[in-house]
Short mmCIF file of C-alpha atoms in Angstrom, two decimals:
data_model
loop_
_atom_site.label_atom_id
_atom_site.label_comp_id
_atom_site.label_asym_id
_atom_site.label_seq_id
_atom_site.Cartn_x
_atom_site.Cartn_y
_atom_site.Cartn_z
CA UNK A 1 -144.79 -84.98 118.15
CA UNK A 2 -147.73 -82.76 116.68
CA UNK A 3 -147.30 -79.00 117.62
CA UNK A 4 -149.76 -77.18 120.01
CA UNK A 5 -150.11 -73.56 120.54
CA UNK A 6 -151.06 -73.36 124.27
CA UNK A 7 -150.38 -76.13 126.64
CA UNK A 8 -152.75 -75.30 129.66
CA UNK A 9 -151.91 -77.50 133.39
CA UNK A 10 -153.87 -78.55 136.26
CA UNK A 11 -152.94 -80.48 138.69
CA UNK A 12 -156.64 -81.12 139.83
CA UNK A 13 -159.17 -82.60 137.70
CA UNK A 14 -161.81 -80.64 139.77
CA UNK A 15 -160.03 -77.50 137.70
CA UNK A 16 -160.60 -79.18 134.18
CA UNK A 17 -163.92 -77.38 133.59
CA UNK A 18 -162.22 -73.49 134.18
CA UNK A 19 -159.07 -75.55 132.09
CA UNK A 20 -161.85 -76.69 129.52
CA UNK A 21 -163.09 -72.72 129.52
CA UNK A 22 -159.60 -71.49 128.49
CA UNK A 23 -159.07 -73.90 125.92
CA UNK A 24 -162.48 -73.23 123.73
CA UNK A 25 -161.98 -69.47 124.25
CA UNK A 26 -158.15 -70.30 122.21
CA UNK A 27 -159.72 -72.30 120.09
CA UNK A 28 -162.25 -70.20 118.70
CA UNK A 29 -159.30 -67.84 117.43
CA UNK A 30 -158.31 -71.23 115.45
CA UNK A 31 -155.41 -72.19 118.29
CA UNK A 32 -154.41 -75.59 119.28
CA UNK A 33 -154.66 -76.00 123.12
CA UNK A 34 -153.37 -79.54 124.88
CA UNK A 35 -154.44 -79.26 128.54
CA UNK A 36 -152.05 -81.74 130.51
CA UNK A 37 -153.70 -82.99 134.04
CA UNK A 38 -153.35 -85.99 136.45
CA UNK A 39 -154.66 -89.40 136.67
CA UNK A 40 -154.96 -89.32 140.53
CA UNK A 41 -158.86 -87.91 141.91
CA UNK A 42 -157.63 -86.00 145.20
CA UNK A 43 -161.31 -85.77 146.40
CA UNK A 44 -162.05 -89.25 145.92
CA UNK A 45 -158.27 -90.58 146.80
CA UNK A 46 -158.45 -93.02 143.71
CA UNK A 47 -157.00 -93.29 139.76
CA UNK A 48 -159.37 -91.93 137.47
CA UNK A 49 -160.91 -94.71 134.83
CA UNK A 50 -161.48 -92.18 131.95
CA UNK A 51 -159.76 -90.98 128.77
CA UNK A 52 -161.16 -87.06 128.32
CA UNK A 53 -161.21 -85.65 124.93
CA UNK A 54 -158.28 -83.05 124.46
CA UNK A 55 -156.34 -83.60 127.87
CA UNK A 56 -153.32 -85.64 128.10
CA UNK A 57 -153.34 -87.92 131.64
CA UNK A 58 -149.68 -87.56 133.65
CA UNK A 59 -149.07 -90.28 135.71
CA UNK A 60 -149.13 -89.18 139.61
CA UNK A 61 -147.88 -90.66 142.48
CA UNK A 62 -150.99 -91.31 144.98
CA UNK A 63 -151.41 -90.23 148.30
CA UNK A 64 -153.53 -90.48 151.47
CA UNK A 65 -153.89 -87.05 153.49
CA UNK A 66 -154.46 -83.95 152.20
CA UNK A 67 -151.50 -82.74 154.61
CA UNK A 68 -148.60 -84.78 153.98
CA UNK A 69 -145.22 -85.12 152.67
CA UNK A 70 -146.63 -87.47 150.06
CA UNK A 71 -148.85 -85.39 149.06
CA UNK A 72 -146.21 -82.53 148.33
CA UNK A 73 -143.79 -84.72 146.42
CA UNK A 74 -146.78 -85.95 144.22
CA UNK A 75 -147.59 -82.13 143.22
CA UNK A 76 -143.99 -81.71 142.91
CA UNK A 77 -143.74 -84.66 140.43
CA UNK A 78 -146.45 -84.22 138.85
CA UNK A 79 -145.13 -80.40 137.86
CA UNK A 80 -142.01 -81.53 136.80
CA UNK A 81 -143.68 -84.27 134.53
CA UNK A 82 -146.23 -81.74 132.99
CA UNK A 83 -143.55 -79.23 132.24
CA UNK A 84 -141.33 -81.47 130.53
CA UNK A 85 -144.35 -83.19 128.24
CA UNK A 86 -144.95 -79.52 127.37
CA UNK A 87 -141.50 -78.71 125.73
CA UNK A 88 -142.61 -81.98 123.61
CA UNK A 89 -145.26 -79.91 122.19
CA UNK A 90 -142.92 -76.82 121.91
CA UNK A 91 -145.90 -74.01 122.69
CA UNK A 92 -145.90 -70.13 122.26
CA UNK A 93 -147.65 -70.39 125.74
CA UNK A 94 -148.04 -72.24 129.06
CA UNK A 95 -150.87 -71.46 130.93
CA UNK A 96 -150.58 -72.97 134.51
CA UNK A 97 -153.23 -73.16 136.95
CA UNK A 98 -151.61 -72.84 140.71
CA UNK A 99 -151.80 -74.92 143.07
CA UNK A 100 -150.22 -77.10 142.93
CA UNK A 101 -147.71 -74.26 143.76
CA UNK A 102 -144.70 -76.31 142.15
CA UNK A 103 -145.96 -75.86 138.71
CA UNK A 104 -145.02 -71.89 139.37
CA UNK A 105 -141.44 -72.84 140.02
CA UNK A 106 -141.56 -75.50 136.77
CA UNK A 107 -143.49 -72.75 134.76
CA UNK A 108 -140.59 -70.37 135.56
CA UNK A 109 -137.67 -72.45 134.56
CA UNK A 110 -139.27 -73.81 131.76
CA UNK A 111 -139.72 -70.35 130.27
CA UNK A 112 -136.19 -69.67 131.58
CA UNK A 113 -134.55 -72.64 129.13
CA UNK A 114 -136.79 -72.33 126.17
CA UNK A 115 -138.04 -68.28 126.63
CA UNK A 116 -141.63 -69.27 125.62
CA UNK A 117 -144.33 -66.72 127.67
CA UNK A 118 -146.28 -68.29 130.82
CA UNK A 119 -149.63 -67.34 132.35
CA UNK A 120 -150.02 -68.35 136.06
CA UNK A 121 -154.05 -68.71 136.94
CA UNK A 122 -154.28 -68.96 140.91
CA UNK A 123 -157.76 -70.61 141.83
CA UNK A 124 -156.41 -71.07 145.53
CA UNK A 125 -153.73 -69.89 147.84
CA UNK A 126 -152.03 -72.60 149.60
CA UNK A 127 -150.91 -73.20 152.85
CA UNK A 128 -153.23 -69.92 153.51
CA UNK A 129 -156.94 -71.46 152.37
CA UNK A 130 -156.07 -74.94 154.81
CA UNK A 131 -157.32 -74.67 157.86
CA UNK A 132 -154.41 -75.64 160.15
CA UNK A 133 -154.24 -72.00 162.26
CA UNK A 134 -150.67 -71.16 163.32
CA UNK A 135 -148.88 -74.29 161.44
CA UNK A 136 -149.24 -72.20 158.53
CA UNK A 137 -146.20 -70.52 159.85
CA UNK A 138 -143.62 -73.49 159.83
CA UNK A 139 -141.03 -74.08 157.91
CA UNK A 140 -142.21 -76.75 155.53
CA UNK A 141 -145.29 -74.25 154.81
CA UNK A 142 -142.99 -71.76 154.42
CA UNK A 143 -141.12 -72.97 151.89
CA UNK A 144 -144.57 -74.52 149.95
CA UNK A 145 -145.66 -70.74 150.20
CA UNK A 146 -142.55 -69.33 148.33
CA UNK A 147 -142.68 -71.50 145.75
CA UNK A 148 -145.64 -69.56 144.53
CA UNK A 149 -144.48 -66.40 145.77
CA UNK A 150 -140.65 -66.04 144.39
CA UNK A 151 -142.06 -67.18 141.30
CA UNK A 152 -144.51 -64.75 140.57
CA UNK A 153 -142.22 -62.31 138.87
CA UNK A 154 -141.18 -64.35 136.15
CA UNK A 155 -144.95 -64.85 134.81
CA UNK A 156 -146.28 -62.79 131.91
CA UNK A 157 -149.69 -62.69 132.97
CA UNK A 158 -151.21 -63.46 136.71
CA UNK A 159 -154.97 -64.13 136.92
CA UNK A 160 -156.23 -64.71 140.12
CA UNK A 161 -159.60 -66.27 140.39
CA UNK A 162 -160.76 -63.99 143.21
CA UNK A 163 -159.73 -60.10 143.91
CA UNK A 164 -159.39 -60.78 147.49
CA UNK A 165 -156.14 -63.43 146.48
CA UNK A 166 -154.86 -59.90 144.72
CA UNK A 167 -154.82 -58.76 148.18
CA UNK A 168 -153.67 -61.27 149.85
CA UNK A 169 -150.96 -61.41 147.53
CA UNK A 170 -150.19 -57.77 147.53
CA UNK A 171 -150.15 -57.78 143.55
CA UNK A 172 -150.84 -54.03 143.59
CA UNK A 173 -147.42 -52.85 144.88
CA UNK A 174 -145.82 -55.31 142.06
CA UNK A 175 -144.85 -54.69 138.51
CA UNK A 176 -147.05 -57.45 137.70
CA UNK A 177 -149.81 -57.33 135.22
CA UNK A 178 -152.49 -59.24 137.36
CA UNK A 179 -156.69 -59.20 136.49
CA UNK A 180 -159.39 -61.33 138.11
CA UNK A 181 -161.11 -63.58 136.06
CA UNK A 182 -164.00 -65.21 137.71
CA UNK A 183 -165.25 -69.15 137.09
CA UNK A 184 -167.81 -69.87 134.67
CA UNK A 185 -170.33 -72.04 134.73
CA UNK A 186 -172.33 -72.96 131.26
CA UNK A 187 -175.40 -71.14 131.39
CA UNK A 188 -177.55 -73.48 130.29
CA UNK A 189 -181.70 -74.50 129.57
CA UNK A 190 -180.77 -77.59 131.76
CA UNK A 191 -181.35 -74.98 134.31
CA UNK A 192 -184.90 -74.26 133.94
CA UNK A 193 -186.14 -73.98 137.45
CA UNK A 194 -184.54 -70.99 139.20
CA UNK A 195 -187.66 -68.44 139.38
CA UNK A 196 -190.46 -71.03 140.74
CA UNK A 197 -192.29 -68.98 142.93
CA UNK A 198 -191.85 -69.80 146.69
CA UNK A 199 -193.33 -69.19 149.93
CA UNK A 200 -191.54 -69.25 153.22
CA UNK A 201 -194.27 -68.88 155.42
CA UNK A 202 -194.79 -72.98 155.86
CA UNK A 203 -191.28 -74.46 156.37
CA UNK A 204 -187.93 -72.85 154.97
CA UNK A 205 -185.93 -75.07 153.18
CA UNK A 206 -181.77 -74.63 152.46
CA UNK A 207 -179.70 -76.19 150.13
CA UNK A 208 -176.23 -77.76 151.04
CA UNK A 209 -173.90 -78.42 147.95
CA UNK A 210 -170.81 -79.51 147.33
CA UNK A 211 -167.65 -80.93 149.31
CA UNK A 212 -168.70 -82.04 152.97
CA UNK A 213 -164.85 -81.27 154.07
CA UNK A 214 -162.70 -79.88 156.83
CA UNK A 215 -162.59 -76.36 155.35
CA UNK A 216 -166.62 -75.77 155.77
CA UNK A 217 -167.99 -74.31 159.39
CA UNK A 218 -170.01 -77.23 160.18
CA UNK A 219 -170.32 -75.62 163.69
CA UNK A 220 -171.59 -72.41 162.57
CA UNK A 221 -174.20 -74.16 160.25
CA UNK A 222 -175.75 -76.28 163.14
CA UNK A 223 -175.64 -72.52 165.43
CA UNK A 224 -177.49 -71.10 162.68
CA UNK A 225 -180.28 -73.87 161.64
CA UNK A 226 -180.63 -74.14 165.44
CA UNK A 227 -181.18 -70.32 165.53
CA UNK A 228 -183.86 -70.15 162.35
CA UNK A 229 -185.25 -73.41 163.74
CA UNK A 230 -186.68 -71.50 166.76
CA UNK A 231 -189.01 -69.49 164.48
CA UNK A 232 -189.59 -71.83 162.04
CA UNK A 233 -190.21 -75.25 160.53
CA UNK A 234 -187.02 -75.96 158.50
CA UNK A 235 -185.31 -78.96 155.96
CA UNK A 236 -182.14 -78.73 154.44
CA UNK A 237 -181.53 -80.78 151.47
CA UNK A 238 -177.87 -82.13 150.94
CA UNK A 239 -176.37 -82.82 147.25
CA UNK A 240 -172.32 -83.48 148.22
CA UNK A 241 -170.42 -85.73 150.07
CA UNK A 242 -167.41 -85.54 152.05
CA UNK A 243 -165.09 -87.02 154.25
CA UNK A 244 -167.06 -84.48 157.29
CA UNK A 245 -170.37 -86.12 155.91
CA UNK A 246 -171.17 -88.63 158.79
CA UNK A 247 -170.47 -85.86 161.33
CA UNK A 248 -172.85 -83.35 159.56
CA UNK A 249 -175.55 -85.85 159.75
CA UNK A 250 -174.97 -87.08 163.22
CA UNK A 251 -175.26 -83.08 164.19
CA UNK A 252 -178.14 -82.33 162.21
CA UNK A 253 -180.03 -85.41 163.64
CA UNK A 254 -178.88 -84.51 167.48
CA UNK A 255 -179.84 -81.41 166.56
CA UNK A 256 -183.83 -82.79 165.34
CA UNK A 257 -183.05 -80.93 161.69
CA UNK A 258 -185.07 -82.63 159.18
CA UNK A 259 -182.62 -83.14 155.98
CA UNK A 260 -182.64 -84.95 152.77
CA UNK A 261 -179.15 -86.89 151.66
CA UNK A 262 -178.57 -87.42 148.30
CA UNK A 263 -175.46 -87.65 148.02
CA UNK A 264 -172.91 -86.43 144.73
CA UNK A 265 -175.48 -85.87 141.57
CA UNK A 266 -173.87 -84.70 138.81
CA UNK A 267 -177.19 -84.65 136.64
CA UNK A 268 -178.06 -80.70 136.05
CA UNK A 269 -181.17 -81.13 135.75
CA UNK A 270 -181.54 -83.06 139.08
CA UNK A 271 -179.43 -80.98 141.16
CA UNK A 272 -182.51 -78.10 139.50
CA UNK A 273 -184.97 -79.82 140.62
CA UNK A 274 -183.91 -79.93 144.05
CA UNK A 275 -182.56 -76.47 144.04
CA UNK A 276 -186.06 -75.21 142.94
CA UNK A 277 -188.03 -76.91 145.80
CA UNK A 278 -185.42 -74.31 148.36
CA UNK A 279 -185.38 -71.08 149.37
CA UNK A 280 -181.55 -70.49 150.31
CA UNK A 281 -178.20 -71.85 149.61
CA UNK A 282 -175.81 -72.23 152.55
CA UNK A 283 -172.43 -71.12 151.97
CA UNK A 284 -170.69 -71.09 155.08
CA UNK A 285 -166.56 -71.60 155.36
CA UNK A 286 -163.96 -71.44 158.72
CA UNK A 287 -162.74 -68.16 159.61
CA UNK A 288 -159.14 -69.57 159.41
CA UNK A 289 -159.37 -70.51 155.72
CA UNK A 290 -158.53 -67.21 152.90
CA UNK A 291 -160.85 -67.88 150.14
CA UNK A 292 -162.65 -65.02 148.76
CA UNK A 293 -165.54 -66.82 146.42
CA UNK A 294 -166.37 -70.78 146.70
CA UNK A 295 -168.01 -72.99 143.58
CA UNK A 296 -171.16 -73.33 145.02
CA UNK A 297 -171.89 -69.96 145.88
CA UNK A 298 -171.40 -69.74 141.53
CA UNK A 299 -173.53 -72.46 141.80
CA UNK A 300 -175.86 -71.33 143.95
CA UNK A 301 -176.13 -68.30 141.81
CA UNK A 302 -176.97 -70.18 138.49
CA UNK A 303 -179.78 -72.17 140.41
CA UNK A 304 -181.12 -68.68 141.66
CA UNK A 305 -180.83 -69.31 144.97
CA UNK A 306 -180.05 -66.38 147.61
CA UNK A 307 -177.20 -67.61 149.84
CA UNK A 308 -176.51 -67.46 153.36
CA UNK A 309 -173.11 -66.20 153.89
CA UNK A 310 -169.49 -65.88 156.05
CA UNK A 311 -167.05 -65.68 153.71
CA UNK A 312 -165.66 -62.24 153.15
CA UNK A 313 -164.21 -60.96 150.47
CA UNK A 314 -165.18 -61.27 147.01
CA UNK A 315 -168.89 -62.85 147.80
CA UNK A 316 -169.35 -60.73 150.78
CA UNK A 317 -169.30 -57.55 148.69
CA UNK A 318 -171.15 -58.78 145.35
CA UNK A 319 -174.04 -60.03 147.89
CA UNK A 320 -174.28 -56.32 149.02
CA UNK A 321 -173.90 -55.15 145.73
CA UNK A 322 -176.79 -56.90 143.70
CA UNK A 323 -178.61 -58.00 147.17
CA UNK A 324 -178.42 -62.14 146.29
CA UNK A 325 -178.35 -62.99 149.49
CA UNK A 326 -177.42 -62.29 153.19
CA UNK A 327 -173.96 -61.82 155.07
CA UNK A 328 -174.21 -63.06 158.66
CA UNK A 329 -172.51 -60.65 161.02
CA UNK A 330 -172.01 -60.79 164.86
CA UNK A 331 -175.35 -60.58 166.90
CA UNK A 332 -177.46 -60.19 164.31
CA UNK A 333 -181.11 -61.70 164.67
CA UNK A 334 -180.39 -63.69 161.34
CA UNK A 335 -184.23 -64.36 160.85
CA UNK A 336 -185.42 -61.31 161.40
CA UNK A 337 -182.91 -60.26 158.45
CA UNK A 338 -184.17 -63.27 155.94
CA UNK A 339 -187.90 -62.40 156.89
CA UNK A 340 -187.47 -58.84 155.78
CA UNK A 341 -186.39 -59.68 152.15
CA UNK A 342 -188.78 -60.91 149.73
CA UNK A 343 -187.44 -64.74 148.48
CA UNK A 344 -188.46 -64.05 144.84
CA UNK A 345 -187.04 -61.00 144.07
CA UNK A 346 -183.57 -62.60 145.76
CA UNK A 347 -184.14 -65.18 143.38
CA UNK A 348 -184.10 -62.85 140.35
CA UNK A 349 -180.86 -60.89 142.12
CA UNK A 350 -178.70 -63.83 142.26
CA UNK A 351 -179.18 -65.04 138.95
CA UNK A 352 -178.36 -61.97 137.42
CA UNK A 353 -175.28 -61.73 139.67
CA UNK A 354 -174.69 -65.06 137.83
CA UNK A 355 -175.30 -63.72 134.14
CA UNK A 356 -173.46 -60.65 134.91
CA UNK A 357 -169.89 -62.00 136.74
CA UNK A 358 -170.26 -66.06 136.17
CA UNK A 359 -171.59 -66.30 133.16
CA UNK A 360 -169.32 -68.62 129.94
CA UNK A 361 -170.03 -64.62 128.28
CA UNK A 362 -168.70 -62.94 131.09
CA UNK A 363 -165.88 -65.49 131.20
CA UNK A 364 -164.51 -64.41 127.88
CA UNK A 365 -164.90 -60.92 128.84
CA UNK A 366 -162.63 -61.23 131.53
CA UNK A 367 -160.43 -63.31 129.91
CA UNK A 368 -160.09 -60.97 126.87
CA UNK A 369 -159.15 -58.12 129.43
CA UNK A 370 -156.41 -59.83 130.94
CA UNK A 371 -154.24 -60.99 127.86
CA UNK A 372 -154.85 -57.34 126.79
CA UNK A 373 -152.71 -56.47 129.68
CA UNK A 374 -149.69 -58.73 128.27
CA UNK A 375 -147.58 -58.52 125.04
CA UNK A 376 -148.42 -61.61 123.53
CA UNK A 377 -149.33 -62.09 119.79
CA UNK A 378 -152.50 -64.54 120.32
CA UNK A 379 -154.26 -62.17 122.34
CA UNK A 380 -157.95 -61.28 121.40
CA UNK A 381 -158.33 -58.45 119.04
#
């Protein structure tokens, strides 16, 4: 079996793109990178039909519910399968991308029989990001949790995608060498449409993208467009899908809140088009779920788009910082704070939040800082 320098893991194909990231940036210092995923789609429930370029496919038990026994022992097999394909390739590094939070308890054996160096990337903290309130604290959860957590201290390197998961974590009081590295997204000409020059005076128009799911705070989005609704004409256009789709649409008819469905796009240059005709993205999460920055708030950012906001952390504090967008707080008159900013200039704010943070160039920034912080012979000069 053919060598490889880094053997990078996902257990999500919705991660390949940050996995895709990590692998050019080795590659352009002339390493070999295999990234090992799964054949199973969790959003769509169903086995995936294609053969990607550079990724080896792991067969993966399927499952049903997102909260399930199934669905554990699939994560769990499917770590214990990637890990053991690795040692095929007999790496100088594992990079594994957590959840599933198995693959930190594979990671840390596997470095324990062969002593080859592993990097553990979290891009979302499990049980604590579901929103299932108190059950969190049971056993089973429990035990999911430490999987991550006992593991920690046998990894090289910790990125976290987020610094709030540093705090939720509590890296700082650790001897860990931890640093935030933030998703990219390709920054693009596909994207061509983020400073058309709008008017809100008419109708305001939002943008709804991504995952229609159990995690997002449908209810607060209907209180809200209710809310602006009263002062103005609004539409709210709608590129995602979701297994929460039909009851966002029944609420936003009951509710007389004009919308456009289209449904997943994954054309760039549609999803600009669509993006340009709006004035604000809507990026609104449960209170219950720990997430400090979501991919369409990125997303939003790219298309230029200002973003209404509940999610603390991480987002909540670069929107103050480069004023992209607005943070809803308790009793606030919400359109009185949107009327007082001017659209365009928003516009311009978020995009260079984008460029500056989110950008593939700011990507290998961050990622250059954090292998400086470990004692491994690859890292960038």
């Amino acid at each position: 079996m053919k060598h490889v320098d880094i053997v990078i893991i996902t257990c999500f194909a919705s991660n390949e793109p940050r996995a895709k990231c990590i692998q050019k940036y080795f590659e352009n210092y002339g390493k070999t990178v295999l990234i090992i995923s799964t054949d199973f789609i969790h959003r769509g429930k169903y086995y995936r039909k294609d053969l990607p370029e550079k990724i080896l496919l792991v067969k993966t038990k399927a499952y049903k519910k997102n909260l399930s026994f199934m669905r554990l022992f699939s994560h769990f097999e499917f770590s214990r399968k990637a890990l053991s394909f690795a040692s095929i390739y007999s790496p100088e590094l594992v990079y594994v991308m957590v959840p599933a939070n198995s693959l930190a308890f594979f990671a840390a054996r596997f470095k324990k029989k062969y002593s080859i160096p592993f990097i553990i990337d979290i891009v979302d903290l499990w049980p604590e990001s579901l929103p299932c309130g108190k059950i969190k604290n049971w056993g089973p959860f429990l035990l999911w949790k430490q999987l991550r957590d006992q593991n920690l201290k046998y990894a090289d390197l910790i990125i976290t995608e987020c610094d709030l998961y540093q705090k939720k974590l509590n890296l700082c009081s650790k001897n860990f060498p931890y640093q935030t590295v933030y998703w990219a997204q390709e920054n693009e000409t596909k994207y061509k449409y983020q400073f058309v020059e709008k008017n809100t005076q008419d109708v305001i128009k939002f943008f709804y993208l991504g995952s229609i799911n159990n995690i997002i705070d449908m209810d607060g989005i209907i209180r809200f467009l209710n809310e602006i609704k009263k002062c103005r004409k609004i539409i709210i256009h709608i590129v995602g899908d979701g297994e929460k789709r039909h009851e966002l649409l029944q609420f936003l008819a009951s509710s007389n809140i004009p919308y456009n469905f289209y449904g997943y796009i994954y054309d760039a240059e549609k999803i600009s088009r669509i993006a340009a005709k709006c004035h604000w993205g809507i990026n609104m999460m449960k209170s219950t779920v720990e997430v400090g920055l979501t991919m369409k708030s990125v997303s939003y950012f790219q298309l230029g788009l200002p973003i209404i906001n509940n999610i603390k952390g991480d987002t909540w504090n670069l929107i103050k910082e480069y004023d992209a967008g607005i943070n809803i707080v308790e009793n606030q008159n919400i359109f009185e704070a949107m009327s007082e900013k001017n659209i365009n200039d928003l516009s311009k704010h978020a995009y260079s939040l984008f460029e500056n943070l989110f950008s593939k160039e700011a990507f290998e920034r961050q990622l250059s800082l954090a292998l400086s912080l470990m004692d491994f012979q690859y890292q960038s000069p």
